[in-house]
């Protein structure tokens, strides 16, 4: 319900690995500050919003572009992971170049999300 209300993000499975970190099979380690703390080893659903991930052409984490929508002065790319999760990523329209459907899109590592929201 929360994700539908926000209408901007998705929930992805993750495991809490420490006080400020969790792990997702597709994205790897994600660090940040938990809004609510969970015990290490907890299975959670992590809320990922378009502005949570950063684009980086040099990254070794590459996901497939399956959609691109223009929103104001920005693009929201929908990226598909190896396990078929569809993750939205926000990129400013003045970025050096745009990515086309079926191209690979790099995600900056390490992934850091200021406020980690899990359910």
PDB file of C-alpha atoms in Angstrom:
ATOM      1  CA  UNK A   1       0.000   0.000   0.000  1.00  0.00           C
ATOM      2  CA  UNK A   2       2.823   2.407   0.842  1.00  0.00           C
ATOM      3  CA  UNK A   3       4.537   1.825  -2.507  1.00  0.00           C
ATOM      4  CA  UNK A   4       1.256   2.291  -4.360  1.00  0.00           C
ATOM      5  CA  UNK A   5       0.662   5.505  -2.423  1.00  0.00           C
ATOM      6  CA  UNK A   6       4.110   6.848  -3.318  1.00  0.00           C
ATOM      7  CA  UNK A   7       3.668   5.584  -6.911  1.00  0.00           C
ATOM      8  CA  UNK A   8       7.404   5.932  -7.495  1.00  0.00           C
ATOM      9  CA  UNK A   9       9.249   2.951  -6.149  1.00  0.00           C
ATOM     10  CA  UNK A  10       9.343  -0.791  -5.780  1.00  0.00           C
ATOM     11  CA  UNK A  11      10.004  -3.267  -3.004  1.00  0.00           C
ATOM     12  CA  UNK A  12      12.918  -5.646  -3.487  1.00  0.00           C
ATOM     13  CA  UNK A  13      13.948  -8.581  -1.282  1.00  0.00           C
ATOM     14  CA  UNK A  14      17.009  -8.093   0.907  1.00  0.00           C
ATOM     15  CA  UNK A  15      18.727  -9.503   3.977  1.00  0.00           C
ATOM     16  CA  UNK A  16      19.936  -7.280   6.807  1.00  0.00           C
ATOM     17  CA  UNK A  17      23.701  -7.813   7.126  1.00  0.00           C
ATOM     18  CA  UNK A  18      24.576  -5.217   9.751  1.00  0.00           C
ATOM     19  CA  UNK A  19      23.514  -2.116  11.640  1.00  0.00           C
ATOM     20  CA  UNK A  20      23.749   0.016   8.474  1.00  0.00           C
ATOM     21  CA  UNK A  21      23.755  -2.509   5.626  1.00  0.00           C
ATOM     22  CA  UNK A  22      21.738  -5.064   3.745  1.00  0.00           C
ATOM     23  CA  UNK A  23      22.256  -7.333   0.751  1.00  0.00           C
ATOM     24  CA  UNK A  24      20.199  -7.906  -2.390  1.00  0.00           C
ATOM     25  CA  UNK A  25      21.048 -10.718  -4.828  1.00  0.00           C
ATOM     26  CA  UNK A  26      20.982  -8.376  -7.851  1.00  0.00           C
ATOM     27  CA  UNK A  27      22.341  -5.113  -6.441  1.00  0.00           C
ATOM     28  CA  UNK A  28      24.790  -6.418  -3.849  1.00  0.00           C
ATOM     29  CA  UNK A  29      25.536  -4.521  -0.652  1.00  0.00           C
ATOM     30  CA  UNK A  30      23.443  -1.457   0.123  1.00  0.00           C
ATOM     31  CA  UNK A  31      24.458   0.851   2.965  1.00  0.00           C
ATOM     32  CA  UNK A  32      22.647   3.685   4.693  1.00  0.00           C
ATOM     33  CA  UNK A  33      20.636   4.597   7.752  1.00  0.00           C
ATOM     34  CA  UNK A  34      17.692   2.374   8.602  1.00  0.00           C
ATOM     35  CA  UNK A  35      14.486   4.206   9.501  1.00  0.00           C
ATOM     36  CA  UNK A  36      13.559   1.158  11.617  1.00  0.00           C
ATOM     37  CA  UNK A  37      16.236  -1.257  12.815  1.00  0.00           C
ATOM     38  CA  UNK A  38      15.998  -4.983  12.101  1.00  0.00           C
ATOM     39  CA  UNK A  39      18.093  -7.802  13.575  1.00  0.00           C
ATOM     40  CA  UNK A  40      20.994  -9.055  11.460  1.00  0.00           C
ATOM     41  CA  UNK A  41      19.787 -11.874   9.195  1.00  0.00           C
ATOM     42  CA  UNK A  42      16.241 -10.494   8.866  1.00  0.00           C
ATOM     43  CA  UNK A  43      14.524 -10.943   5.506  1.00  0.00           C
ATOM     44  CA  UNK A  44      13.025  -7.588   4.507  1.00  0.00           C
ATOM     45  CA  UNK A  45      11.477  -5.796   1.561  1.00  0.00           C
ATOM     46  CA  UNK A  46      13.559  -2.707   0.725  1.00  0.00           C
ATOM     47  CA  UNK A  47      11.815   0.319  -0.772  1.00  0.00           C
ATOM     48  CA  UNK A  48      13.827   1.548  -3.781  1.00  0.00           C
ATOM     49  CA  UNK A  49      12.762   4.903  -5.240  1.00  0.00           C
ATOM     50  CA  UNK A  50      14.053   6.398  -8.521  1.00  0.00           C
ATOM     51  CA  UNK A  51      16.447   8.820  -6.805  1.00  0.00           C
ATOM     52  CA  UNK A  52      18.015   6.111  -4.584  1.00  0.00           C
ATOM     53  CA  UNK A  53      20.358   4.703  -7.238  1.00  0.00           C
ATOM     54  CA  UNK A  54      22.934   6.665  -9.239  1.00  0.00           C
ATOM     55  CA  UNK A  55      23.971   6.142 -12.840  1.00  0.00           C
ATOM     56  CA  UNK A  56      27.657   5.362 -13.504  1.00  0.00           C
ATOM     57  CA  UNK A  57      28.848   4.261 -16.952  1.00  0.00           C
ATOM     58  CA  UNK A  58      32.075   2.875 -15.449  1.00  0.00           C
ATOM     59  CA  UNK A  59      30.330   0.610 -12.936  1.00  0.00           C
ATOM     60  CA  UNK A  60      30.648  -3.163 -13.130  1.00  0.00           C
ATOM     61  CA  UNK A  61      26.981  -3.437 -12.083  1.00  0.00           C
ATOM     62  CA  UNK A  62      25.105  -3.211 -15.394  1.00  0.00           C
ATOM     63  CA  UNK A  63      21.350  -3.616 -15.778  1.00  0.00           C
ATOM     64  CA  UNK A  64      19.228  -3.722 -18.934  1.00  0.00           C
ATOM     65  CA  UNK A  65      17.166  -0.665 -19.894  1.00  0.00           C
ATOM     66  CA  UNK A  66      13.570  -1.767 -20.560  1.00  0.00           C
ATOM     67  CA  UNK A  67      11.855   1.641 -20.488  1.00  0.00           C
ATOM     68  CA  UNK A  68      12.662   5.362 -20.439  1.00  0.00           C
ATOM     69  CA  UNK A  69      10.189   8.118 -19.621  1.00  0.00           C
ATOM     70  CA  UNK A  70      10.742  11.863 -19.692  1.00  0.00           C
ATOM     71  CA  UNK A  71       9.523  13.552 -16.481  1.00  0.00           C
ATOM     72  CA  UNK A  72       9.961  17.332 -16.404  1.00  0.00           C
ATOM     73  CA  UNK A  73      13.691  17.935 -16.728  1.00  0.00           C
ATOM     74  CA  UNK A  74      14.611  14.325 -16.011  1.00  0.00           C
ATOM     75  CA  UNK A  75      14.362  10.775 -17.260  1.00  0.00           C
ATOM     76  CA  UNK A  76      13.199   7.802 -15.253  1.00  0.00           C
ATOM     77  CA  UNK A  77      14.761   4.637 -16.607  1.00  0.00           C
ATOM     78  CA  UNK A  78      13.278   1.255 -15.776  1.00  0.00           C
ATOM     79  CA  UNK A  79      16.043  -1.307 -15.425  1.00  0.00           C
ATOM     80  CA  UNK A  80      15.701  -5.087 -15.366  1.00  0.00           C
ATOM     81  CA  UNK A  81      17.878  -7.138 -13.029  1.00  0.00           C
ATOM     82  CA  UNK A  82      19.062 -10.712 -13.583  1.00  0.00           C
ATOM     83  CA  UNK A  83      16.148 -11.944 -11.436  1.00  0.00           C
ATOM     84  CA  UNK A  84      13.673  -9.842 -13.481  1.00  0.00           C
ATOM     85  CA  UNK A  85      13.054  -7.110 -10.907  1.00  0.00           C
ATOM     86  CA  UNK A  86      12.117  -3.801 -12.554  1.00  0.00           C
ATOM     87  CA  UNK A  87      13.906  -0.936 -10.813  1.00  0.00           C
ATOM     88  CA  UNK A  88      13.291   2.774 -11.535  1.00  0.00           C
ATOM     89  CA  UNK A  89      16.328   5.097 -11.734  1.00  0.00           C
ATOM     90  CA  UNK A  90      16.244   8.884 -12.012  1.00  0.00           C
ATOM     91  CA  UNK A  91      18.727  10.630 -14.373  1.00  0.00           C
ATOM     92  CA  UNK A  92      18.907  14.353 -15.135  1.00  0.00           C
ATOM     93  CA  UNK A  93      18.092  15.048 -18.801  1.00  0.00           C
ATOM     94  CA  UNK A  94      21.328  17.045 -19.148  1.00  0.00           C
ATOM     95  CA  UNK A  95      23.389  13.899 -18.553  1.00  0.00           C
ATOM     96  CA  UNK A  96      26.128  13.531 -21.185  1.00  0.00           C
ATOM     97  CA  UNK A  97      24.185  10.882 -23.107  1.00  0.00           C
ATOM     98  CA  UNK A  98      20.923   8.983 -22.945  1.00  0.00           C
ATOM     99  CA  UNK A  99      20.527   5.220 -22.934  1.00  0.00           C
ATOM    100  CA  UNK A 100      18.253   3.360 -25.318  1.00  0.00           C
ATOM    101  CA  UNK A 101      16.011   0.367 -24.664  1.00  0.00           C
ATOM    102  CA  UNK A 102      18.018  -2.902 -24.421  1.00  0.00           C
ATOM    103  CA  UNK A 103      21.265  -1.060 -23.628  1.00  0.00           C
ATOM    104  CA  UNK A 104      23.230  -1.761 -20.460  1.00  0.00           C
ATOM    105  CA  UNK A 105      23.059   0.904 -17.754  1.00  0.00           C
ATOM    106  CA  UNK A 106      25.650   1.134 -14.977  1.00  0.00           C
ATOM    107  CA  UNK A 107      24.679   1.627 -11.325  1.00  0.00           C
ATOM    108  CA  UNK A 108      27.169   3.392  -9.042  1.00  0.00           C
ATOM    109  CA  UNK A 109      28.727   1.266  -6.327  1.00  0.00           C
ATOM    110  CA  UNK A 110      28.865   1.174  -3.433  1.00  0.00           C
ATOM    111  CA  UNK A 111      25.138   1.812  -3.220  1.00  0.00           C
ATOM    112  CA  UNK A 112      24.273   4.234  -0.435  1.00  0.00           C
ATOM    113  CA  UNK A 113      20.695   5.217   0.442  1.00  0.00           C
ATOM    114  CA  UNK A 114      20.359   8.005   3.036  1.00  0.00           C
ATOM    115  CA  UNK A 115      17.163   6.656   4.590  1.00  0.00           C
ATOM    116  CA  UNK A 116      16.668   2.899   4.220  1.00  0.00           C
ATOM    117  CA  UNK A 117      12.971   2.023   4.424  1.00  0.00           C
ATOM    118  CA  UNK A 118      12.104  -1.661   4.831  1.00  0.00           C
ATOM    119  CA  UNK A 119       9.010  -3.698   5.507  1.00  0.00           C
TER     120      UNK A 119
END
